[in-house]
Protein backbone atom coordinates (compact mmCIF):
# COMPACT_ATOMS: atom_id res chain seq x y z
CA UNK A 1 -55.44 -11.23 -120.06
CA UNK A 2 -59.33 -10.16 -120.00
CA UNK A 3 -59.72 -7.69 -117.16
CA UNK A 4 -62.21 -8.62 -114.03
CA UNK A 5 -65.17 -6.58 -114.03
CA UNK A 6 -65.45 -4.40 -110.33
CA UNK A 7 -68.27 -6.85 -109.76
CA UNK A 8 -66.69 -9.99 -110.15
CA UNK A 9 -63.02 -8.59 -108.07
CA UNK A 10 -65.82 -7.50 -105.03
CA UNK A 11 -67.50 -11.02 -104.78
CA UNK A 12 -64.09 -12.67 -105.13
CA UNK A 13 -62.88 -10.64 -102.09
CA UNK A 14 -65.73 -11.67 -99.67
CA UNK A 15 -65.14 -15.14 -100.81
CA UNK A 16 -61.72 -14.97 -99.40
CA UNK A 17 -62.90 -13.52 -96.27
CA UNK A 18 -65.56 -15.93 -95.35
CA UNK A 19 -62.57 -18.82 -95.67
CA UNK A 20 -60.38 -17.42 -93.98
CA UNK A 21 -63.17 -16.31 -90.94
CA UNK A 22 -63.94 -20.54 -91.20
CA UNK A 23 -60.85 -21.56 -90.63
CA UNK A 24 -60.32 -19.34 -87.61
CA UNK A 25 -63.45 -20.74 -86.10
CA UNK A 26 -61.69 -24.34 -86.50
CA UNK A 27 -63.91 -25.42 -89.69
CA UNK A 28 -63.25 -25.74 -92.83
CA UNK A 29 -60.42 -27.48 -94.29
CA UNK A 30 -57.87 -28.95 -92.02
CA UNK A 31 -54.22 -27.12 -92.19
CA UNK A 32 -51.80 -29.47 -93.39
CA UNK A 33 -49.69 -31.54 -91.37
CA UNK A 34 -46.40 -30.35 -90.04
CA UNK A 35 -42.97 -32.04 -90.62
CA UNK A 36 -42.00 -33.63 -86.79
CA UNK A 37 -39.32 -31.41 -84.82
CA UNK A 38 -36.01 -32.36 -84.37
CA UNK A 39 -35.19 -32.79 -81.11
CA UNK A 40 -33.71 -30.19 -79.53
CA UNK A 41 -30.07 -30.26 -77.57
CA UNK A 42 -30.76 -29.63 -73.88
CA UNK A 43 -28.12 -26.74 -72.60
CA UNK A 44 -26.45 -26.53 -69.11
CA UNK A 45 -27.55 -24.03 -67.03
CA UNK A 46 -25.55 -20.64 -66.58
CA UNK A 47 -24.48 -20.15 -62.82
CA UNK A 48 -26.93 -17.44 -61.49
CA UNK A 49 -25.79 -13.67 -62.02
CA UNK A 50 -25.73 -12.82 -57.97
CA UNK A 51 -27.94 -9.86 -57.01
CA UNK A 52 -26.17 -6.05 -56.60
CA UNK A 53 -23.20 -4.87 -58.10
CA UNK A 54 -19.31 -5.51 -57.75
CA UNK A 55 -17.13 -3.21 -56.23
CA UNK A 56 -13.69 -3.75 -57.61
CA UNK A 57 -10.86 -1.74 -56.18
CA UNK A 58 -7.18 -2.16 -55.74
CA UNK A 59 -5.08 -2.60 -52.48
CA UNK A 60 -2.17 -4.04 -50.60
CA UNK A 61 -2.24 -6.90 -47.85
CA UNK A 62 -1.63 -5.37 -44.24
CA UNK A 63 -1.02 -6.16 -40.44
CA UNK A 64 -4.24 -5.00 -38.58
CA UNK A 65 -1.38 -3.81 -35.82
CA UNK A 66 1.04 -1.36 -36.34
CA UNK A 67 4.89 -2.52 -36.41
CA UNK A 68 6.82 -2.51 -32.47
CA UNK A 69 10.11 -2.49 -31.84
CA UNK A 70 11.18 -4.52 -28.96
CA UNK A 71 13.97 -3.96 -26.56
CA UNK A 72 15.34 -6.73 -23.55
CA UNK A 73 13.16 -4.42 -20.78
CA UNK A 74 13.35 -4.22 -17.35
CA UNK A 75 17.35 -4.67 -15.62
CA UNK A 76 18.31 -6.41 -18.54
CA UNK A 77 21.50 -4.67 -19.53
CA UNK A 78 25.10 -5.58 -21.24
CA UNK A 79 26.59 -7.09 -24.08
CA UNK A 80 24.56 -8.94 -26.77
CA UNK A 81 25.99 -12.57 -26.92
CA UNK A 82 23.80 -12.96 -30.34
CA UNK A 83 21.14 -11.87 -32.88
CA UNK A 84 19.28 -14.84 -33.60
CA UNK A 85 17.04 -13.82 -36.47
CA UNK A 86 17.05 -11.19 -39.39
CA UNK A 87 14.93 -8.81 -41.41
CA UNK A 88 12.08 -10.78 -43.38
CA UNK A 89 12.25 -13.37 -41.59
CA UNK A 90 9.09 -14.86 -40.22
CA UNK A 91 8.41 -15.89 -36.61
CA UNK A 92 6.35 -17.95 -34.34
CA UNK A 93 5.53 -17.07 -30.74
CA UNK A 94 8.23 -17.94 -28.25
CA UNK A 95 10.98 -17.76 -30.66
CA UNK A 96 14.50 -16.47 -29.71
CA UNK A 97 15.09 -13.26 -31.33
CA UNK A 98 18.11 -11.92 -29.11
CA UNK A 99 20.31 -13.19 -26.86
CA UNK A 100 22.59 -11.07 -23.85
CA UNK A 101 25.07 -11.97 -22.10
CA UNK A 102 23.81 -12.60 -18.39
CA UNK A 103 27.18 -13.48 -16.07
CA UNK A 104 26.67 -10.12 -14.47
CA UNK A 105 22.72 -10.56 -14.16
CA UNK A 106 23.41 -13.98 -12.32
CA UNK A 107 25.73 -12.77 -10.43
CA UNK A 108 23.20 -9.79 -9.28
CA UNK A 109 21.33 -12.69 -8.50
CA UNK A 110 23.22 -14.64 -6.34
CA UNK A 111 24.30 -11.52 -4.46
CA UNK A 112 20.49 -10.81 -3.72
CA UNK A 113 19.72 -14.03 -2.49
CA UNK A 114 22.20 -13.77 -0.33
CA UNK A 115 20.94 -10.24 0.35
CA UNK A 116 18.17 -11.95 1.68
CA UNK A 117 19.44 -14.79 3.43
CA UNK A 118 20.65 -12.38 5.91
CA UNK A 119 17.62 -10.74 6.25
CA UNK A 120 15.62 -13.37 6.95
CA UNK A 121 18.14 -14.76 9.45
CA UNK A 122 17.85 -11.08 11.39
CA UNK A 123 14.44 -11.30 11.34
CA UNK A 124 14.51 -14.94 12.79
CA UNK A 125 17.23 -13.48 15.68
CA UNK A 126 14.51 -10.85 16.42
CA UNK A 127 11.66 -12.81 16.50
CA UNK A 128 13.94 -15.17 18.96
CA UNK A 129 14.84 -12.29 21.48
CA UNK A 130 11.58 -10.75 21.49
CA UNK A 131 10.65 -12.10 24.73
CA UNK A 132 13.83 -10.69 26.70
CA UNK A 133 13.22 -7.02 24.80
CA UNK A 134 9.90 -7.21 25.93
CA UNK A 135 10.59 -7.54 29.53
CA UNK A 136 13.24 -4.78 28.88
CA UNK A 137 10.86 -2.37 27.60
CA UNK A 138 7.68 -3.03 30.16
CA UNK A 139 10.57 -2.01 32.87
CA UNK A 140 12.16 0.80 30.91
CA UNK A 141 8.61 2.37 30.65
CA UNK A 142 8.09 1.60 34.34
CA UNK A 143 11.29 3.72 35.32
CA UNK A 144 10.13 6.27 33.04
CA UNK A 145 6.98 6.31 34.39
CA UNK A 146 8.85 6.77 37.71
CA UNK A 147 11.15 9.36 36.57
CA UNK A 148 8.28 11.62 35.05
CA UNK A 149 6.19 11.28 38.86
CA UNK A 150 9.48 12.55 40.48
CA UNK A 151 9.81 15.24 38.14
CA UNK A 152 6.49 16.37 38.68
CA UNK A 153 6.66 16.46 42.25
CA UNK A 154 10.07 18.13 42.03
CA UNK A 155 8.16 21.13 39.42
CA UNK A 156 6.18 23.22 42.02
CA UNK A 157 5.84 27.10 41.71
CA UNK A 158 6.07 27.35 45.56
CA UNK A 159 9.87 28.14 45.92
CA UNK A 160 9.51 31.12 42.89
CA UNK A 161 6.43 32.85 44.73
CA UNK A 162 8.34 32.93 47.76
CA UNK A 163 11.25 34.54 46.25
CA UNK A 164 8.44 36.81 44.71
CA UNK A 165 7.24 37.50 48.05
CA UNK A 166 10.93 38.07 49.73
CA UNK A 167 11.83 40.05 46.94
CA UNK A 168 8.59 42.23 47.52
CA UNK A 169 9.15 42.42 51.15
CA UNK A 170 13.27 43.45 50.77
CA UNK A 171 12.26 46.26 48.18
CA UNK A 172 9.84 47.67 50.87
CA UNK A 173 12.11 47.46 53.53
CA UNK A 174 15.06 49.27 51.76
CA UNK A 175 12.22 52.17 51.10
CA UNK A 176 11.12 52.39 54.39
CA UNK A 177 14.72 52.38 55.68
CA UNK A 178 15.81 55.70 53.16
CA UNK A 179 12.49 57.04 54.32
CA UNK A 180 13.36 57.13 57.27
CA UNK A 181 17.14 58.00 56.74
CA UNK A 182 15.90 61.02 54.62
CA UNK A 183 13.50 62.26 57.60
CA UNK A 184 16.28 62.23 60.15
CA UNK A 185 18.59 63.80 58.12
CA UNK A 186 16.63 67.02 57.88
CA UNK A 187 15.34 66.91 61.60
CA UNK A 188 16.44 69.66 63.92
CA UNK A 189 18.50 69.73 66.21
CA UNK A 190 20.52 67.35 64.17
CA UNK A 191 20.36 63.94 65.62
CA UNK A 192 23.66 60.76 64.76
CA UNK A 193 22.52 59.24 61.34
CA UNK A 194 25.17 57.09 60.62
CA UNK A 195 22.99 53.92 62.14
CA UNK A 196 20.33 54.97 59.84
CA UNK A 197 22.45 54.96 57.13
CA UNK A 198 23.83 51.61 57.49
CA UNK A 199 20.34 50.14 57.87
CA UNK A 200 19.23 51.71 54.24
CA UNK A 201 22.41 50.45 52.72
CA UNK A 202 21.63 47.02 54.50
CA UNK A 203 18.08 47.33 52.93
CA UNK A 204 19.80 47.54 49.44
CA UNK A 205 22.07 44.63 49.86
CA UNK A 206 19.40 42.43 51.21
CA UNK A 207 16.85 43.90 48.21
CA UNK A 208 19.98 42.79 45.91
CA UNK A 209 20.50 39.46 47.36
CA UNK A 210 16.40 38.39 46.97
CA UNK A 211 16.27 39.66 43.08
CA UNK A 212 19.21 36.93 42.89
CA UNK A 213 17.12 34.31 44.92
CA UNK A 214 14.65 35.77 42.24
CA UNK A 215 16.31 34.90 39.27
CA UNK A 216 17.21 31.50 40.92
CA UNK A 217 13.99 30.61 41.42
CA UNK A 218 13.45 31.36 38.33
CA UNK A 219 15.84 29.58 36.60
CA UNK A 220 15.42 26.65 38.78
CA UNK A 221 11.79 26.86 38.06
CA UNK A 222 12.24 26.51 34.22
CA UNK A 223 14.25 23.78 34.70
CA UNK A 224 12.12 21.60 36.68
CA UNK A 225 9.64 22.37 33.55
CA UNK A 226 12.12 21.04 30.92
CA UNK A 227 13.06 17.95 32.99
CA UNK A 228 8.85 17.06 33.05
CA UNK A 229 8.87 17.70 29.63
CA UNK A 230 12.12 15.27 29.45
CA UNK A 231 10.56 12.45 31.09
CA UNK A 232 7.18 12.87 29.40
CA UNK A 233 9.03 12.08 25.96
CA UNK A 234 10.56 8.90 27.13
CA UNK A 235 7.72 7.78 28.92
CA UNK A 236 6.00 8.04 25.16
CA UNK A 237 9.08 6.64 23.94
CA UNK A 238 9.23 3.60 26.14
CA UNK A 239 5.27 3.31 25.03
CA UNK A 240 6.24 3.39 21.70
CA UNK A 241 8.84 0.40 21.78
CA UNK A 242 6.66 -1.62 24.14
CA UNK A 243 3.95 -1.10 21.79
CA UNK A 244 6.04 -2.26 18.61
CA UNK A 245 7.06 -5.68 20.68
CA UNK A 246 4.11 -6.59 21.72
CA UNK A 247 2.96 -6.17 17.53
CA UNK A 248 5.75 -8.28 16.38
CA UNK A 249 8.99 -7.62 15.87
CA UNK A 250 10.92 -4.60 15.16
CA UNK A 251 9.30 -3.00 11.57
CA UNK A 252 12.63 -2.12 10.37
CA UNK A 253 13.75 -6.02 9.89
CA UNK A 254 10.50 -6.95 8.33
CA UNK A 255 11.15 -3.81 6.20
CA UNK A 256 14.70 -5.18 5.54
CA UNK A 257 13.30 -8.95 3.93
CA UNK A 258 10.77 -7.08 1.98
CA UNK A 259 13.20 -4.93 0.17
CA UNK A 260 15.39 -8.15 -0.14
CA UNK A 261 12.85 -9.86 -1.46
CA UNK A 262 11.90 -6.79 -4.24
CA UNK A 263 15.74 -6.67 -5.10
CA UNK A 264 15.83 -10.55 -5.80
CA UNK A 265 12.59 -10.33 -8.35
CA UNK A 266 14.15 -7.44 -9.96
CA UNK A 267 17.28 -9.33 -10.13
CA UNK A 268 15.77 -12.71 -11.58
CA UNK A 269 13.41 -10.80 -13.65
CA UNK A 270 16.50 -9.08 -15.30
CA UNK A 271 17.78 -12.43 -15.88
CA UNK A 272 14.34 -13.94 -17.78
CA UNK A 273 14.84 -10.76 -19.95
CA UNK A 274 18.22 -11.82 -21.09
CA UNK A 275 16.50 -13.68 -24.43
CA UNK A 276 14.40 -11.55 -26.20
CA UNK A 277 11.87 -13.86 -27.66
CA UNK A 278 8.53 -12.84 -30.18
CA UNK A 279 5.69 -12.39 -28.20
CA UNK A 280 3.21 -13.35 -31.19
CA UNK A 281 3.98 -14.77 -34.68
CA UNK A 282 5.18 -12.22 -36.40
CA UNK A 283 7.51 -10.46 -39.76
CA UNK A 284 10.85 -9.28 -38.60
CA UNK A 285 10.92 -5.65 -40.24
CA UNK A 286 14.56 -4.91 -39.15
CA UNK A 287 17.46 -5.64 -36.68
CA UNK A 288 18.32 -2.58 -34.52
CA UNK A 289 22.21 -3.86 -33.12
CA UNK A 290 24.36 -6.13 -34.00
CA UNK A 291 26.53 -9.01 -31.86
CA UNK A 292 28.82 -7.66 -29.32
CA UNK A 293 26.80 -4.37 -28.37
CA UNK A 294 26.14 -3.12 -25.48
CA UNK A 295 22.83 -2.41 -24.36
CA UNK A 296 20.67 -1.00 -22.42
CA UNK A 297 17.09 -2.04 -20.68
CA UNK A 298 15.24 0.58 -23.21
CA UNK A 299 17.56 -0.18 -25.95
CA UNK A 300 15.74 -0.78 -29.46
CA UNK A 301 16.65 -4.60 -30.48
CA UNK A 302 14.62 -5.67 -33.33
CA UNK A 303 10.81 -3.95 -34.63
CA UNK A 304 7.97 -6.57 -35.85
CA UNK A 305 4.86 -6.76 -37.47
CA UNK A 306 2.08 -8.57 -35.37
CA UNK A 307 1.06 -11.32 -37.98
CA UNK A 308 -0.53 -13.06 -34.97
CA UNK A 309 -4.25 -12.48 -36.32
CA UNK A 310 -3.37 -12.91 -39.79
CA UNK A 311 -3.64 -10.16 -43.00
CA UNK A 312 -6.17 -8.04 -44.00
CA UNK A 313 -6.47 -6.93 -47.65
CA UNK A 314 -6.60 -2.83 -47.50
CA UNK A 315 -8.05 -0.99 -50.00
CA UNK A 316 -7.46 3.37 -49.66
CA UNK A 317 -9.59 6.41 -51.33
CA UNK A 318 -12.25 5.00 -51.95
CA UNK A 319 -15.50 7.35 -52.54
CA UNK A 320 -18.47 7.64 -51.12
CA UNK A 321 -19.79 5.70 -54.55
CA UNK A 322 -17.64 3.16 -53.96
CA UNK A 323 -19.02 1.94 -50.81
CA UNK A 324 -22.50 3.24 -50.80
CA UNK A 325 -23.59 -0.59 -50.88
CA UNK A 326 -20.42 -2.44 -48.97
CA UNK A 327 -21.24 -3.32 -45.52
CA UNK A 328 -19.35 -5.52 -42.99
CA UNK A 329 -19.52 -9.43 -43.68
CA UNK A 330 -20.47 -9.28 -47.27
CA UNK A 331 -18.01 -11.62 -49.37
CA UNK A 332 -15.21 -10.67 -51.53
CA UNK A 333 -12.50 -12.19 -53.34
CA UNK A 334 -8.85 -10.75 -53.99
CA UNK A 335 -6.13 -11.30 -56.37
CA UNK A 336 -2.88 -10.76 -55.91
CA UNK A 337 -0.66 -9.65 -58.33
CA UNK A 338 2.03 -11.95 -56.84
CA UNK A 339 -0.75 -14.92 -57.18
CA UNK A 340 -3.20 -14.10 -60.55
CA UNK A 341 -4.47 -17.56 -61.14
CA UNK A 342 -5.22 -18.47 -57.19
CA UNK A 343 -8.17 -15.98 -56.25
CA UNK A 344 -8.16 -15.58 -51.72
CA UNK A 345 -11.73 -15.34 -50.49
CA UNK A 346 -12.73 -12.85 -47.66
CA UNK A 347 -15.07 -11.20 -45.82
CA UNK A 348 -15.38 -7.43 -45.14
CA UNK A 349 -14.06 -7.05 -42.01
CA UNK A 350 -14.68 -3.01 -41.57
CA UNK A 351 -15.28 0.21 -43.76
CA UNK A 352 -13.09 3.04 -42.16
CA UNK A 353 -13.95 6.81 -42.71
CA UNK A 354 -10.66 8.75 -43.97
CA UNK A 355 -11.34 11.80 -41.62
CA UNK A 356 -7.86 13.43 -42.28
CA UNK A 357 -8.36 13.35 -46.38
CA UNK A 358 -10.55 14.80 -48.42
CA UNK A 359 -10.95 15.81 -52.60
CA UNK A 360 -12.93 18.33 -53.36
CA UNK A 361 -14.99 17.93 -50.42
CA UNK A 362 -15.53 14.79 -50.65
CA UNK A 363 -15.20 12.18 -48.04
CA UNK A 364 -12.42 8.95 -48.52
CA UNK A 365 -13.13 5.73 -46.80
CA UNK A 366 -10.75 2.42 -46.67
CA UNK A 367 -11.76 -1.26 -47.05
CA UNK A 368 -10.68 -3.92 -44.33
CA UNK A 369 -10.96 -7.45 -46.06
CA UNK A 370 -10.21 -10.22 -43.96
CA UNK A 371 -8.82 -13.50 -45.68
CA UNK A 372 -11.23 -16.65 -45.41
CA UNK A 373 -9.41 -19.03 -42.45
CA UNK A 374 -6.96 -21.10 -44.55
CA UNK A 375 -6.85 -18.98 -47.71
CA UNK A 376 -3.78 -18.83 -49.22
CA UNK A 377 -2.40 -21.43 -46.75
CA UNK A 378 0.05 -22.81 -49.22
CA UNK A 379 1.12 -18.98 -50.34
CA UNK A 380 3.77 -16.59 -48.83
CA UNK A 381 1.73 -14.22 -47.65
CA UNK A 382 3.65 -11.14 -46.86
CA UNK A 383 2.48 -7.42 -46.16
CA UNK A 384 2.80 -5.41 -48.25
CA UNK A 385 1.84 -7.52 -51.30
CA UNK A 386 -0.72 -6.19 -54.06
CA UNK A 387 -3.53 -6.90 -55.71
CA UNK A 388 -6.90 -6.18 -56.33
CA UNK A 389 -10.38 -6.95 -54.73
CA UNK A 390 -13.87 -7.45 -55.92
CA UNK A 391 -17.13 -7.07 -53.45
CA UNK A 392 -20.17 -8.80 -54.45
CA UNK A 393 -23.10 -5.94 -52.50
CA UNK A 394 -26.54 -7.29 -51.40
C-alpha cells in the first residue's frame, strides 16, 4: 500500500471537517431516512410514593380505661341467687352480670313504707289539732306572763334592809345596855345591878333573835330571786311553743316523715342494686364469687374492661427518633398478628411521654392509635391482641 504523503493526509483532514461543519449547519447531503418506530406499550401508572417516612413499630390493642371491679353498692347485701356471666365474655350496656337474693331487701322495704305511713298520719293528726294547741299555748304564756309579774312584785329588797336595820339597831342596844351595866358595876357606893343585868342579857337575846330575822330575810330574799328567774324561763318557754305553732306544726313530726322518707330510698335503692348489670359494653376480666355467697354492699363481684369507646392500638418505648415526625391525626395502618392478611386503618389518637422510664438518658414515648369507625367490624377484637403498626409522617 503506497504511503500518503503529510501533504495529501493534511488536505484530506480539512476535507472531512468542512463536511461534517455542512451538515451541522443543515446543508449538505440529507441523513438517511430512519426505519419507523414501533409503537410503544403504554404502562399503568405506579400509585404515588406518599411524602415523609414510615414509622413502623410493634404493639398490642388496649382499653383507653383501666379495668374496674364492680360490687352490688349501696344496702345491697346477702346471698347471691346467680352469676350470670363469666370471664371473656363480652358485654353490652345494661346486661345482667349478678343477681342477689332480695326477700330481705323487700321486706326492708315494706317495713319502711310502713315506717312512713305512720309518719305521715302523725303529721296529719298534728296539723289537725293545731288549732286547739294553739289556744293552749297563747293561754299558757298568758299565765306565765302572770306568774313572772307576781313574782316580781313578791322579789323586793325591802323586808332584808329592814332586818339589816333591826339587826343594826339590836347590836347597839345590847352595847349600850353592857355599857351601862359595866359603869354601874364599878360605881360607889355600890348601887342593885341585877335590873341592869337582865336588860344586857335581854339586849343579847333580842341581838340573837334579829341576826335570825337576818338570815331569814335573807334566805327568803334569794328565793323570791330564783322563783323570778323560774317564771322568766317558762314565760320564754311558753314563747317558744307558741312561736313553733303559729310556724307549722311541731318540727319533730316533720323531722319524723323526712327520715321516713330517707329510710324508704335507702331501702328501694338497696333493692335496684340487687342485679348488678354492666354499666358500658365491656370484656369480663374475671368473676370475684361464686352462687350462694354471701355478700356484702362493698363486696368485689366481677372486674371489666370499659370497651365502651372501642380499642386503641398501643405501641411502648419508642425513642425520641421514632416519633420526631408523628403527630396526632396522621394515618396509620396496623396488623395484627391474629389477622395478617386484613390490615385495620387508624388515626393517631395521642403521643404520650414515658416520664417514669428512661435508657441511657433518653426519653420513651407511647403511641395511641385509634381504629378507623368500623375497622375490623367483622373481627374479634380483644385486648390484648398483637401486632404491628405503620405511620405514614407528613
Amino acid at each position: 500500500m503506497t504511503k500518503l504523503q503529510p501533504r495529501v493526509l493534511t488536505m484530506l483532514i480539512l476535507v472531512t471537517l468542512v463536511v461534517a461543519l455542512v451538515a451541522c449547519a443543515g446543508g449538505g447531503v440529507p441523513p438517511a431516512p430512519t426505519p419507523p418506530a414501533a409503537e410503544e406499550e403504554v404502562q399503568p401508572t405506579a400509585e404515588p410514593v406518599p411524602e415523609g417516612r414510615t414509622v413502623a413499630a410493634d404493639g398490642r390493642l388496649e382499653s383507653p380505661y383501666p379495668e374496674l371491679t364492680l360490687s352490688f353498692g349501696g344496702g345491697a347485701s346477702g346471698r347471691v341467687l346467680a352469676i350470670a356471666v363469666h370471664a371473656g365474655e363480652t358485654v353490652e350496656v345494661g346486661q345482667l352480670l349478678a343477681e342477689l337474693d332480695d326477700s330481705e331487701l323487700r321486706r326492708a322495704v315494706e317495713e319502711a313504707e310502713l315506717k312512713l305511713e305512720r309518719a305521715l298520719e302523725d303529721l296529719d293528726q298534728a296539723e289537725a289539732g293545731r288549732e286547739d294547741d294553739l289556744a293552749k299555748a297563747e293561754k299558757a304564756r298568758a299565765d306565765a306572763e302572770r306568774a313572772l309579774t307576781s313574782a316580781r312584785l313578791g322579789y323586793s329588797d325591802t323586808d332584808l334592809e329592814q332586818a339589816r336595820t333591826n339587826l343594826d339597831r339590836a347590836r347597839q342596844a345590847e352595847t349600850d345596855a353592857k355599857d351601862t351595866y359595866e359603869r354601874i358595876r364599878v360605881n360607889w357606893p355600890p348601887v342593885p345591878i341585877e335590873g341592869y343585868y337582865d336588860s344586857w342579857q335581854r339586849a343579847i337575846r333580842e341581838r340573837e333573835l334579829a341576826e335570825m330575822r337576818l338570815a331569814d330575810a335573807g334566805d327568803a330574799h334569794s328565793a323570791d330571786w330564783v322563783d323570778v328567774q323560774a317564771r322568766e324561763a317558762d314565760l320564754a318557754e311558753a314563747e317558744r311553743a307558741l312561736v313553733v305553732l303559729r310556724t307549722g306544726a311541731d318540727p319533730t313530726h316533720e323531722r319524723a316523715v323526712e327520715d321516713a322518707r330517707v329510710e324508704l330510698a335507702s331501702a328501694q335503692d338497696a333493692v335496684a342494686r340487687a342485679e348488678l348489670v354492666a354499666p358500658w359494653p365491656a370484656l369480663v376480666l374475671s368473676v370475684e364469687v361464686a352462687p350462694q355467697a354471701t355478700v356484702e354492699a362493698t363486696t368485689p363481684i366481677v372486674t371489666l374492661l370499659n370497651l365502651q369507646d372501642g380499642l386503641r392500638f398501643s405501641s411502648a418505648n419508642l425513642s425520641e427518633q421514632h416519633i420526631a415526625d408523628v403527630y396526632p391525626g396522621e394515618p396509620a395502618v396496623v396488623t395484627l398478628r391474629t389477622y395478617p392478611e386484613m390490615p385495620l386503618e387508624g388515626v393517631v389518637e395521642a403521643v404520650v411521654p414515658q416520664t417514669e422510664e428512661a435508657t441511657e438518658g433518653e426519653a420513651r414515648f407511647t403511641i395511641h392509635v385509634r381504629l378507623a369507625e368500623g375497622a375490623g367490624a367483622e373481627l374479634r377484637l380483644l385486648p390484648g391482641l398483637t401486632g404491628r403498626v405503620e405511620i405514614v409522617t407528613k
